[in-house]
XYZ file of C-alpha atoms in Angstrom:
343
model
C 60.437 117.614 84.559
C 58.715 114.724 86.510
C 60.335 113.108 89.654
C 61.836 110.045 87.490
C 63.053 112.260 85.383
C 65.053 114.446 87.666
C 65.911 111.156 89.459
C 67.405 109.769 86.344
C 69.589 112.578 85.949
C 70.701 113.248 89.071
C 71.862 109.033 88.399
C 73.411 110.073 85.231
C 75.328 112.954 86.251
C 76.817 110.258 89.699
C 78.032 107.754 87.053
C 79.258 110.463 84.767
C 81.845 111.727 87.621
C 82.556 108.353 89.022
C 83.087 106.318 85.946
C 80.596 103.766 87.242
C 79.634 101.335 84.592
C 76.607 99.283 83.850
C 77.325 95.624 83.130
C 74.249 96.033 80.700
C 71.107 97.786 81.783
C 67.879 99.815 80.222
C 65.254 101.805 81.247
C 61.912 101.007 79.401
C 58.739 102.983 80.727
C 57.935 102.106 83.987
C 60.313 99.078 84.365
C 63.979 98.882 84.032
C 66.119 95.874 83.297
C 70.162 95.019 84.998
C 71.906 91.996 83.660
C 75.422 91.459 85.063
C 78.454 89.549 83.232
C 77.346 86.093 84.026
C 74.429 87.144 81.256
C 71.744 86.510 84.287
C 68.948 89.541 84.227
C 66.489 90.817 86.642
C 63.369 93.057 85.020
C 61.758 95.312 87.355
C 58.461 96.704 88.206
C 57.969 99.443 90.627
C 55.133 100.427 92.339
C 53.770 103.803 93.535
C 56.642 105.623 95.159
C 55.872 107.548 98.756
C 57.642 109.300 101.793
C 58.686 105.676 103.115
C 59.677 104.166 99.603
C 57.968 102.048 97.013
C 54.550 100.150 97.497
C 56.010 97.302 95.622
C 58.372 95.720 93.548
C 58.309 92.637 90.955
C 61.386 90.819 90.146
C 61.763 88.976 86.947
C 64.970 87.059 87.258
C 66.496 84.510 84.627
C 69.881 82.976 84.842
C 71.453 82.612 81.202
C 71.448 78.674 81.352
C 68.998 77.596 78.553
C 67.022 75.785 80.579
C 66.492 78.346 83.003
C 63.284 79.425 84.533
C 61.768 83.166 84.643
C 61.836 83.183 88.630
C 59.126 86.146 89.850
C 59.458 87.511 93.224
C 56.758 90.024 95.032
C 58.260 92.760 97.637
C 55.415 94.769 99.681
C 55.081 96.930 101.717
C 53.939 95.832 105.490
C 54.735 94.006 108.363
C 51.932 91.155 108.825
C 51.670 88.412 107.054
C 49.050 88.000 104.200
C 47.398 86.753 101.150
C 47.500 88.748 98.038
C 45.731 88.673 95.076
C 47.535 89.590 91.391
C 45.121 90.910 88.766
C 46.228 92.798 85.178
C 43.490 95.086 83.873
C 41.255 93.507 86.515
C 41.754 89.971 85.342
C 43.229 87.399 87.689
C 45.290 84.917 85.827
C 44.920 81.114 86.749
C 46.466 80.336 90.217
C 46.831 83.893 91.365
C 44.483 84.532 93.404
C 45.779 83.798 97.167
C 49.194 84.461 97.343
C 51.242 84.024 100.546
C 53.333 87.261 101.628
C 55.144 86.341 104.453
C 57.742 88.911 106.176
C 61.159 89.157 105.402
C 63.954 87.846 107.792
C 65.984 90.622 107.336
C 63.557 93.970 106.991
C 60.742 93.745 109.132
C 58.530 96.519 107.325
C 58.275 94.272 103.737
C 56.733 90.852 102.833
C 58.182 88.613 99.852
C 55.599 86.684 97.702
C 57.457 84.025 95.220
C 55.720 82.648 92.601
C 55.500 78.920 91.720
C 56.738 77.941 87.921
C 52.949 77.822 87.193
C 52.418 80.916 88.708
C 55.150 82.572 87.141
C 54.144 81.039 83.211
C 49.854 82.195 84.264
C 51.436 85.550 85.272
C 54.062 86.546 82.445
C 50.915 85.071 79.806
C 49.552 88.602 80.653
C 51.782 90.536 81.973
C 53.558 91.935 78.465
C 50.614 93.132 77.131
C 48.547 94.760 79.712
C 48.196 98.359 81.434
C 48.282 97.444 85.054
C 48.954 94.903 87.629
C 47.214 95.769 90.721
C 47.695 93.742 94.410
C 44.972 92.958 96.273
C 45.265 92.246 99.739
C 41.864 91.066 101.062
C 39.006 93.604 99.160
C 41.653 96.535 98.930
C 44.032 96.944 96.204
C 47.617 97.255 98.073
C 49.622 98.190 95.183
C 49.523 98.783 91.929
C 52.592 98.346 88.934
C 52.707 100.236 85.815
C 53.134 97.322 83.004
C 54.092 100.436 80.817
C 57.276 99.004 79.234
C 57.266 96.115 80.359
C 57.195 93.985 76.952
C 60.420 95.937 75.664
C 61.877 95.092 79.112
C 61.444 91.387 78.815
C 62.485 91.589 74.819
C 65.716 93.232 76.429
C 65.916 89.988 78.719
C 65.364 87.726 75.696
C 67.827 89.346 73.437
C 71.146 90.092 76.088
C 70.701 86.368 77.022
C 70.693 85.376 73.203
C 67.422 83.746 73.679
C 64.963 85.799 70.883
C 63.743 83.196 68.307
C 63.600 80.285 70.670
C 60.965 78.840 72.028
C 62.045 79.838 75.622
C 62.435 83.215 75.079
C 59.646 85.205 77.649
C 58.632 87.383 74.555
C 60.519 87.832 71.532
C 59.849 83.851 70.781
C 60.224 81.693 67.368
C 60.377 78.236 66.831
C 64.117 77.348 67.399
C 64.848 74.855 70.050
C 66.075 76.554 73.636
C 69.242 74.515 73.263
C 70.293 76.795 70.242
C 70.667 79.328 73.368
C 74.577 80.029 73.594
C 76.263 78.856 77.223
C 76.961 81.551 79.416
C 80.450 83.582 80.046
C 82.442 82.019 82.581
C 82.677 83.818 86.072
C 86.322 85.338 86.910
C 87.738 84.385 90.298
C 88.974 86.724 92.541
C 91.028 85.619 95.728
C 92.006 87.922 97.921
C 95.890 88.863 99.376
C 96.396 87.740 103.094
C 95.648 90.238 105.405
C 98.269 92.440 106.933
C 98.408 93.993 110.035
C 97.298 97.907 109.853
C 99.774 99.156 112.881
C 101.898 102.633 112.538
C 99.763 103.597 109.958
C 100.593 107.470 108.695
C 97.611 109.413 109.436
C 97.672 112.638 106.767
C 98.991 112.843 103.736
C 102.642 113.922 103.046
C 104.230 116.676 101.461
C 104.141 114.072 98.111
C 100.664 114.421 97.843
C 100.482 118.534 96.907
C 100.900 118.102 93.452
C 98.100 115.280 93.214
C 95.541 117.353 95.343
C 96.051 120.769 94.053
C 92.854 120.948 91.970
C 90.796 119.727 94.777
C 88.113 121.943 96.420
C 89.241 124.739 98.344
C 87.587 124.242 101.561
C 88.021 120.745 101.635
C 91.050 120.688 104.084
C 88.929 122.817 106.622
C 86.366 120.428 106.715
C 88.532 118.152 108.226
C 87.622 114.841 106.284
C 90.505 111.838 107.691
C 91.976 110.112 104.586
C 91.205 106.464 104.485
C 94.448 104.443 105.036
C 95.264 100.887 104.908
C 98.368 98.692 104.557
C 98.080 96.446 101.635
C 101.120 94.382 101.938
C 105.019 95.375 103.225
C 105.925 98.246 101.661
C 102.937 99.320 99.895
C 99.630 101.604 101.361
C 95.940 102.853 100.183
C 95.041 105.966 100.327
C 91.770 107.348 99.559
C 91.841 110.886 99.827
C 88.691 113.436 100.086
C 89.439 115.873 97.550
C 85.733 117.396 96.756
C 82.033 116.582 97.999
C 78.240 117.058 96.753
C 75.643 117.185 98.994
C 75.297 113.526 99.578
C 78.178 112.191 97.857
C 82.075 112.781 98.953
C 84.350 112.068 96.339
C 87.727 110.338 97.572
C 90.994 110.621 95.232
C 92.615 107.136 95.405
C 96.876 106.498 95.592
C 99.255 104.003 96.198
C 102.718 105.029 98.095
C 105.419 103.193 100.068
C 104.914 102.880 103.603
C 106.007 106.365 104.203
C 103.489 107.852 101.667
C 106.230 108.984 99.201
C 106.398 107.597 95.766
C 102.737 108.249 95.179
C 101.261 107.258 92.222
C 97.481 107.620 90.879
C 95.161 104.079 91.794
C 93.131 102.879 88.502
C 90.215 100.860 89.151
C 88.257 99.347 86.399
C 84.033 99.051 85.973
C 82.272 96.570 84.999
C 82.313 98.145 81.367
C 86.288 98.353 81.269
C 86.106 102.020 82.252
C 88.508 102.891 85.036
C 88.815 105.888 87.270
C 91.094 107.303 90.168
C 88.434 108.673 91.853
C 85.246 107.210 93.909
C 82.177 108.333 96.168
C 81.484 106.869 99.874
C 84.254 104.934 100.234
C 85.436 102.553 103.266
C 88.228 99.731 103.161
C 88.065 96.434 104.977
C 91.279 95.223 106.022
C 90.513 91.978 107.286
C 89.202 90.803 103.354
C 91.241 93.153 101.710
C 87.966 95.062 100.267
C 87.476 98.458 98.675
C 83.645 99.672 98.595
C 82.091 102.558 97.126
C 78.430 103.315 97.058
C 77.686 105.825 94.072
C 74.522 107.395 95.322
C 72.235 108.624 92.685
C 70.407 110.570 95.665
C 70.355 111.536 98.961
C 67.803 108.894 100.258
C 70.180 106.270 98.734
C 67.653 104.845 96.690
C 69.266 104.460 93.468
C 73.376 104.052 91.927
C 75.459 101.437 92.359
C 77.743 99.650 95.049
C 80.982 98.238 93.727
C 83.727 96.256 95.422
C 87.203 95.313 94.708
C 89.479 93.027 96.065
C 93.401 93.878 96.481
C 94.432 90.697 95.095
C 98.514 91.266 95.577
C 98.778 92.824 92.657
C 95.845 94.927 92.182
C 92.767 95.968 92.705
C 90.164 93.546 91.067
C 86.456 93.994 90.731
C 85.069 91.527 92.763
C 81.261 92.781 93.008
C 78.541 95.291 91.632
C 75.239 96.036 92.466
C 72.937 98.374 90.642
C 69.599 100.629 90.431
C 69.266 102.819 87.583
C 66.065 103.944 89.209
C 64.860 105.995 91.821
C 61.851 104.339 92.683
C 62.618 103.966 96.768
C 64.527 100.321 96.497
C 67.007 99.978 99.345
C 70.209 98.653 98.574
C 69.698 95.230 99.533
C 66.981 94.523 97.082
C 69.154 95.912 94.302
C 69.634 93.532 91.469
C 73.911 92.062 90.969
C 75.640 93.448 87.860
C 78.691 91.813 88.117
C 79.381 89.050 90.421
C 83.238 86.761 90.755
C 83.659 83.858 92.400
Protein backbone atom coordinates (compact mmCIF):
# COMPACT_ATOMS: atom_id res chain seq x y z
CA UNK A 1 0.00 0.00 0.00
CA UNK A 2 1.46 3.42 -1.13
CA UNK A 3 1.79 6.43 1.32
CA UNK A 4 -1.66 8.07 0.00
CA UNK A 5 -3.10 5.14 0.43
CA UNK A 6 -2.30 4.43 4.01
CA UNK A 7 -2.87 8.20 4.50
CA UNK A 8 -6.35 7.91 3.22
CA UNK A 9 -7.17 5.34 5.58
CA UNK A 10 -5.74 6.33 8.47
CA UNK A 11 -8.39 9.70 7.38
CA UNK A 12 -11.13 7.28 6.99
CA UNK A 13 -10.84 5.33 10.01
CA UNK A 14 -10.60 9.42 12.15
CA UNK A 15 -13.96 10.33 10.55
CA UNK A 16 -15.36 6.89 11.05
CA UNK A 17 -14.92 7.27 15.06
CA UNK A 18 -15.66 10.92 15.18
CA UNK A 19 -18.66 11.19 13.00
CA UNK A 20 -16.97 13.97 11.06
CA UNK A 21 -18.80 14.74 7.91
CA UNK A 22 -17.86 16.07 4.55
CA UNK A 23 -20.05 18.92 3.32
CA UNK A 24 -19.32 17.27 -0.19
CA UNK A 25 -15.86 16.18 -1.17
CA UNK A 26 -13.92 13.55 -3.68
CA UNK A 27 -10.78 12.25 -4.23
CA UNK A 28 -9.89 11.93 -8.02
CA UNK A 29 -6.18 10.77 -8.80
CA UNK A 30 -3.85 13.12 -7.75
CA UNK A 31 -6.28 16.01 -6.92
CA UNK A 32 -9.10 16.13 -4.55
CA UNK A 33 -12.07 18.44 -4.54
CA UNK A 34 -14.09 20.15 -0.94
CA UNK A 35 -17.17 22.17 -1.58
CA UNK A 36 -18.90 23.43 1.59
CA UNK A 37 -22.82 24.28 1.99
CA UNK A 38 -22.71 27.64 0.41
CA UNK A 39 -22.08 25.27 -2.95
CA UNK A 40 -18.51 27.24 -3.31
CA UNK A 41 -15.58 24.49 -4.25
CA UNK A 42 -11.91 24.50 -4.12
CA UNK A 43 -10.01 21.66 -6.52
CA UNK A 44 -6.65 20.80 -5.47
CA UNK A 45 -3.35 19.91 -6.83
CA UNK A 46 -0.55 18.71 -4.75
CA UNK A 47 2.84 18.62 -5.42
CA UNK A 48 5.68 16.23 -4.46
CA UNK A 49 5.33 15.54 -0.77
CA UNK A 50 8.80 15.62 1.51
CA UNK A 51 10.09 15.65 5.22
CA UNK A 52 8.99 19.48 5.44
CA UNK A 53 5.56 19.09 3.52
CA UNK A 54 4.39 19.60 -0.02
CA UNK A 55 6.43 21.39 -2.87
CA UNK A 56 3.27 22.98 -3.97
CA UNK A 57 -0.23 23.40 -4.08
CA UNK A 58 -2.87 24.80 -6.78
CA UNK A 59 -6.13 26.08 -5.71
CA UNK A 60 -9.05 26.11 -8.00
CA UNK A 61 -11.72 28.02 -6.21
CA UNK A 62 -15.32 28.99 -7.60
CA UNK A 63 -18.05 30.53 -5.60
CA UNK A 64 -21.58 29.10 -6.76
CA UNK A 65 -22.80 32.59 -8.10
CA UNK A 66 -23.24 32.07 -11.91
CA UNK A 67 -21.19 34.59 -12.79
CA UNK A 68 -18.42 33.54 -10.80
CA UNK A 69 -14.85 33.26 -11.80
CA UNK A 70 -12.47 30.02 -11.47
CA UNK A 71 -9.98 31.98 -9.05
CA UNK A 72 -6.32 29.92 -9.20
CA UNK A 73 -3.95 30.41 -6.46
CA UNK A 74 -0.08 29.04 -6.42
CA UNK A 75 1.45 27.99 -2.80
CA UNK A 76 5.40 27.17 -2.90
CA UNK A 77 7.66 26.29 -1.15
CA UNK A 78 10.48 29.07 -0.13
CA UNK A 79 11.13 32.10 1.49
CA UNK A 80 12.42 34.72 -1.28
CA UNK A 81 10.55 36.22 -3.52
CA UNK A 82 10.42 35.09 -7.24
CA UNK A 83 9.21 34.62 -10.69
CA UNK A 84 7.83 31.35 -11.75
CA UNK A 85 7.16 29.90 -14.80
CA UNK A 86 3.87 27.34 -15.36
CA UNK A 87 4.33 24.82 -18.18
CA UNK A 88 1.91 21.45 -18.83
CA UNK A 89 3.76 18.73 -20.74
CA UNK A 90 6.46 21.34 -21.35
CA UNK A 91 4.17 23.85 -22.97
CA UNK A 92 3.77 27.29 -21.45
CA UNK A 93 0.32 28.59 -21.97
CA UNK A 94 -0.12 32.34 -23.07
CA UNK A 95 0.75 34.77 -20.18
CA UNK A 96 2.42 32.26 -17.95
CA UNK A 97 5.57 32.64 -18.19
CA UNK A 98 6.81 35.17 -15.29
CA UNK A 99 4.77 34.79 -12.49
CA UNK A 100 5.24 36.81 -9.28
CA UNK A 101 5.56 34.59 -5.96
CA UNK A 102 5.79 36.84 -3.32
CA UNK A 103 5.94 35.54 0.50
CA UNK A 104 3.16 35.04 2.59
CA UNK A 105 2.29 37.45 5.54
CA UNK A 106 1.52 34.87 7.73
CA UNK A 107 4.12 31.72 7.00
CA UNK A 108 7.36 32.89 6.17
CA UNK A 109 8.68 29.52 4.51
CA UNK A 110 5.83 29.69 1.38
CA UNK A 111 5.17 32.17 -1.50
CA UNK A 112 1.52 32.69 -3.04
CA UNK A 113 1.30 33.22 -6.87
CA UNK A 114 -2.47 34.37 -7.98
CA UNK A 115 -3.39 34.22 -11.28
CA UNK A 116 -5.05 37.02 -13.31
CA UNK A 117 -8.65 36.03 -15.03
CA UNK A 118 -6.52 35.66 -18.23
CA UNK A 119 -4.15 33.70 -16.59
CA UNK A 120 -6.49 31.57 -14.96
CA UNK A 121 -8.80 30.93 -18.57
CA UNK A 122 -4.76 30.32 -20.61
CA UNK A 123 -4.09 27.95 -17.66
CA UNK A 124 -7.37 25.77 -17.09
CA UNK A 125 -7.36 25.65 -21.45
CA UNK A 126 -4.69 22.96 -20.65
CA UNK A 127 -4.75 22.00 -17.56
CA UNK A 128 -7.74 19.10 -17.86
CA UNK A 129 -6.14 17.31 -20.34
CA UNK A 130 -2.51 17.11 -19.70
CA UNK A 131 0.04 14.82 -17.62
CA UNK A 132 1.97 17.41 -15.74
CA UNK A 133 2.28 20.91 -14.65
CA UNK A 134 5.75 21.63 -13.75
CA UNK A 135 7.08 25.23 -11.95
CA UNK A 136 9.89 26.75 -13.08
CA UNK A 137 11.65 29.08 -11.07
CA UNK A 138 14.45 30.66 -13.16
CA UNK A 139 16.09 27.43 -15.42
CA UNK A 140 15.09 24.85 -12.60
CA UNK A 141 11.84 23.22 -12.36
CA UNK A 142 10.64 23.98 -8.56
CA UNK A 143 7.72 21.80 -8.50
CA UNK A 144 5.93 19.68 -10.28
CA UNK A 145 1.74 18.67 -10.02
CA UNK A 146 0.32 15.49 -11.10
CA UNK A 147 -2.75 16.65 -13.52
CA UNK A 148 -3.75 12.89 -13.00
CA UNK A 149 -7.45 13.45 -12.17
CA UNK A 150 -7.70 16.52 -12.56
CA UNK A 151 -10.54 16.68 -15.41
CA UNK A 152 -12.94 14.45 -13.15
CA UNK A 153 -12.05 16.93 -10.36
CA UNK A 154 -13.18 19.99 -12.19
CA UNK A 155 -16.37 17.87 -13.74
CA UNK A 156 -17.04 17.34 -9.87
CA UNK A 157 -16.82 21.29 -9.54
CA UNK A 158 -19.12 21.75 -12.55
CA UNK A 159 -21.72 19.30 -11.54
CA UNK A 160 -22.09 20.06 -7.31
CA UNK A 161 -22.44 23.75 -8.42
CA UNK A 162 -25.20 22.72 -11.06
CA UNK A 163 -23.17 24.27 -13.71
CA UNK A 164 -22.55 21.04 -16.40
CA UNK A 165 -24.21 21.99 -19.75
CA UNK A 166 -23.59 25.68 -19.50
CA UNK A 167 -21.38 27.53 -21.11
CA UNK A 168 -19.52 28.47 -17.84
CA UNK A 169 -18.99 25.28 -16.66
CA UNK A 170 -14.75 24.73 -16.41
CA UNK A 171 -15.28 21.28 -18.19
CA UNK A 172 -18.36 19.46 -18.47
CA UNK A 173 -19.71 22.52 -20.84
CA UNK A 174 -22.87 22.73 -23.38
CA UNK A 175 -24.48 25.47 -24.84
CA UNK A 176 -27.02 26.64 -22.13
CA UNK A 177 -26.68 30.13 -20.94
CA UNK A 178 -24.68 30.46 -17.31
CA UNK A 179 -27.81 32.15 -16.00
CA UNK A 180 -29.69 28.71 -16.21
CA UNK A 181 -27.11 28.06 -13.17
CA UNK A 182 -29.45 27.68 -9.97
CA UNK A 183 -28.71 30.54 -7.03
CA UNK A 184 -26.90 29.30 -4.25
CA UNK A 185 -28.24 27.95 -0.63
CA UNK A 186 -28.54 30.62 1.74
CA UNK A 187 -25.88 30.79 4.63
CA UNK A 188 -27.37 29.99 8.30
CA UNK A 189 -26.52 32.54 10.98
CA UNK A 190 -25.16 31.65 14.05
CA UNK A 191 -24.94 34.24 17.02
CA UNK A 192 -23.45 33.35 19.86
CA UNK A 193 -24.91 33.37 23.85
CA UNK A 194 -23.28 36.20 26.02
CA UNK A 195 -20.45 35.15 27.76
CA UNK A 196 -20.56 34.07 31.35
CA UNK A 197 -18.16 34.25 33.85
CA UNK A 198 -16.19 30.73 34.36
CA UNK A 199 -15.56 31.21 38.39
CA UNK A 200 -16.09 28.08 40.97
CA UNK A 201 -15.92 25.91 38.26
CA UNK A 202 -15.99 21.94 39.51
CA UNK A 203 -12.79 20.53 38.51
CA UNK A 204 -13.45 16.41 38.13
CA UNK A 205 -16.22 14.78 37.36
CA UNK A 206 -18.83 13.61 39.96
CA UNK A 207 -20.02 10.48 41.16
CA UNK A 208 -22.96 11.09 38.16
CA UNK A 209 -20.60 10.55 35.63
CA UNK A 210 -19.68 6.50 36.43
CA UNK A 211 -22.31 5.19 34.53
CA UNK A 212 -21.46 7.44 31.35
CA UNK A 213 -17.64 6.61 31.53
CA UNK A 214 -17.66 3.02 32.37
CA UNK A 215 -16.70 1.74 28.90
CA UNK A 216 -13.90 4.12 28.64
CA UNK A 217 -10.24 2.93 28.49
CA UNK A 218 -8.86 1.48 31.46
CA UNK A 219 -5.84 3.45 32.00
CA UNK A 220 -7.27 6.54 31.09
CA UNK A 221 -7.84 7.89 34.70
CA UNK A 222 -4.03 7.23 35.46
CA UNK A 223 -3.00 9.27 32.80
CA UNK A 224 -4.31 12.06 34.43
CA UNK A 225 -6.03 13.96 31.43
CA UNK A 226 -8.15 17.35 33.25
CA UNK A 227 -11.72 17.36 31.83
CA UNK A 228 -12.48 20.46 29.90
CA UNK A 229 -15.07 22.58 31.82
CA UNK A 230 -16.91 25.63 31.04
CA UNK A 231 -20.03 27.46 32.27
CA UNK A 232 -22.44 27.96 29.51
CA UNK A 233 -25.06 30.00 31.13
CA UNK A 234 -26.62 29.89 35.06
CA UNK A 235 -27.27 26.65 35.82
CA UNK A 236 -25.96 24.75 33.01
CA UNK A 237 -21.96 23.39 32.33
CA UNK A 238 -19.72 21.61 29.44
CA UNK A 239 -17.96 18.95 30.00
CA UNK A 240 -15.71 17.27 27.70
CA UNK A 241 -14.39 14.33 29.19
CA UNK A 242 -11.18 12.15 28.00
CA UNK A 243 -12.49 8.80 27.92
CA UNK A 244 -9.91 6.97 25.34
CA UNK A 245 -6.82 8.18 23.12
CA UNK A 246 -4.81 7.04 19.83
CA UNK A 247 -1.54 7.96 19.34
CA UNK A 248 -2.16 11.42 18.11
CA UNK A 249 -5.71 11.81 18.68
CA UNK A 250 -7.52 11.96 22.34
CA UNK A 251 -11.00 11.36 22.17
CA UNK A 252 -13.15 13.57 24.70
CA UNK A 253 -16.81 12.27 25.76
CA UNK A 254 -19.00 15.43 25.76
CA UNK A 255 -22.06 16.21 28.70
CA UNK A 256 -24.17 18.75 29.87
CA UNK A 257 -25.03 18.89 33.85
CA UNK A 258 -26.27 21.55 36.30
CA UNK A 259 -23.78 23.55 37.92
CA UNK A 260 -22.98 20.85 40.33
CA UNK A 261 -22.34 18.23 37.55
CA UNK A 262 -25.43 16.11 38.47
CA UNK A 263 -28.20 15.62 36.04
CA UNK A 264 -25.81 14.66 33.30
CA UNK A 265 -26.99 14.01 30.13
CA UNK A 266 -25.10 12.92 26.74
CA UNK A 267 -24.10 16.38 24.34
CA UNK A 268 -25.18 15.74 20.49
CA UNK A 269 -23.42 17.73 18.05
CA UNK A 270 -24.32 17.62 14.46
CA UNK A 271 -21.75 17.54 11.07
CA UNK A 272 -21.98 19.17 8.32
CA UNK A 273 -23.79 16.00 6.77
CA UNK A 274 -26.54 15.90 9.64
CA UNK A 275 -24.56 13.19 11.42
CA UNK A 276 -24.16 13.88 15.11
CA UNK A 277 -21.95 12.39 17.75
CA UNK A 278 -21.22 12.66 21.62
CA UNK A 279 -17.84 12.22 21.20
CA UNK A 280 -14.81 14.41 19.61
CA UNK A 281 -10.86 14.45 19.15
CA UNK A 282 -8.52 17.53 20.32
CA UNK A 283 -10.87 19.48 21.83
CA UNK A 284 -10.56 23.08 23.61
CA UNK A 285 -13.52 25.56 24.53
CA UNK A 286 -13.36 29.32 24.30
CA UNK A 287 -15.34 30.99 26.79
CA UNK A 288 -15.10 34.41 25.82
CA UNK A 289 -17.08 33.45 22.11
CA UNK A 290 -18.75 30.66 23.45
CA UNK A 291 -16.75 28.19 20.94
CA UNK A 292 -16.28 24.43 20.87
CA UNK A 293 -13.26 23.22 18.51
CA UNK A 294 -12.14 19.94 17.56
CA UNK A 295 -9.38 19.14 15.17
CA UNK A 296 -9.91 15.46 13.77
CA UNK A 297 -6.39 14.62 12.81
CA UNK A 298 -6.07 12.18 10.04
CA UNK A 299 -2.25 11.91 11.21
CA UNK A 300 0.21 12.69 13.48
CA UNK A 301 1.92 15.55 11.46
CA UNK A 302 -1.59 17.15 11.31
CA UNK A 303 -1.61 17.30 7.76
CA UNK A 304 -4.91 16.10 6.87
CA UNK A 305 -8.88 15.81 8.76
CA UNK A 306 -10.93 18.36 9.56
CA UNK A 307 -11.41 21.31 12.15
CA UNK A 308 -14.98 21.99 13.18
CA UNK A 309 -16.48 24.63 15.45
CA UNK A 310 -19.67 25.20 17.18
CA UNK A 311 -21.15 27.92 18.79
CA UNK A 312 -23.33 27.51 22.16
CA UNK A 313 -26.00 29.62 20.93
CA UNK A 314 -28.34 29.49 24.35
CA UNK A 315 -29.85 26.70 23.37
CA UNK A 316 -27.41 24.55 21.74
CA UNK A 317 -24.58 23.81 20.22
CA UNK A 318 -24.63 25.03 16.50
CA UNK A 319 -22.12 24.36 13.80
CA UNK A 320 -20.69 27.47 13.12
CA UNK A 321 -17.47 26.38 10.98
CA UNK A 322 -15.61 23.44 9.12
CA UNK A 323 -12.53 23.10 7.51
CA UNK A 324 -11.30 20.10 5.62
CA UNK A 325 -8.36 17.94 3.92
CA UNK A 326 -9.20 14.62 2.78
CA UNK A 327 -5.56 14.35 1.85
CA UNK A 328 -2.37 13.82 3.28
CA UNK A 329 -0.29 15.59 1.03
CA UNK A 330 1.64 17.96 3.87
CA UNK A 331 -1.08 21.05 3.76
CA UNK A 332 -1.11 22.83 7.11
CA UNK A 333 -4.27 23.69 8.47
CA UNK A 334 -4.46 27.13 7.44
CA UNK A 335 -4.37 26.45 3.77
CA UNK A 336 -7.18 23.93 4.19
CA UNK A 337 -10.11 24.62 1.99
CA UNK A 338 -13.90 25.78 4.23
CA UNK A 339 -16.61 23.09 4.13
CA UNK A 340 -19.11 24.73 5.88
CA UNK A 341 -19.06 28.29 6.74
CA UNK A 342 -22.30 30.56 8.88
CA UNK A 343 -22.53 33.91 9.11
Amino acid sequence: MGLRNISLAATALVFAHAGAAFADSGSFGDWAVVCDNGRTCTAMGFGDLGEMGSSALLLLTRDAEAQAPPRVSLITAGTAATTLALSVDGVTPPGLAALPATPMADDDERRITELTPDQTRALLAVLANGRTLTLVEGRNPAAAISLRGSSAALRFVDDRQKRAGTVSALVARGARPASETPAPPAIPRVTAAPAVAQTRLPAVPTSAFQGRLADCDDDIAELGFAPEVARLGQGRLFWGVVCSRGAYNVIYRLFLTDERGGDVRALELSYPSGETTSELMNISFEPATQTLSNFDKGRGLGDCGAITRWVWTGEAFTLEHQVLMPECQGVMPDQWPVSYRSR
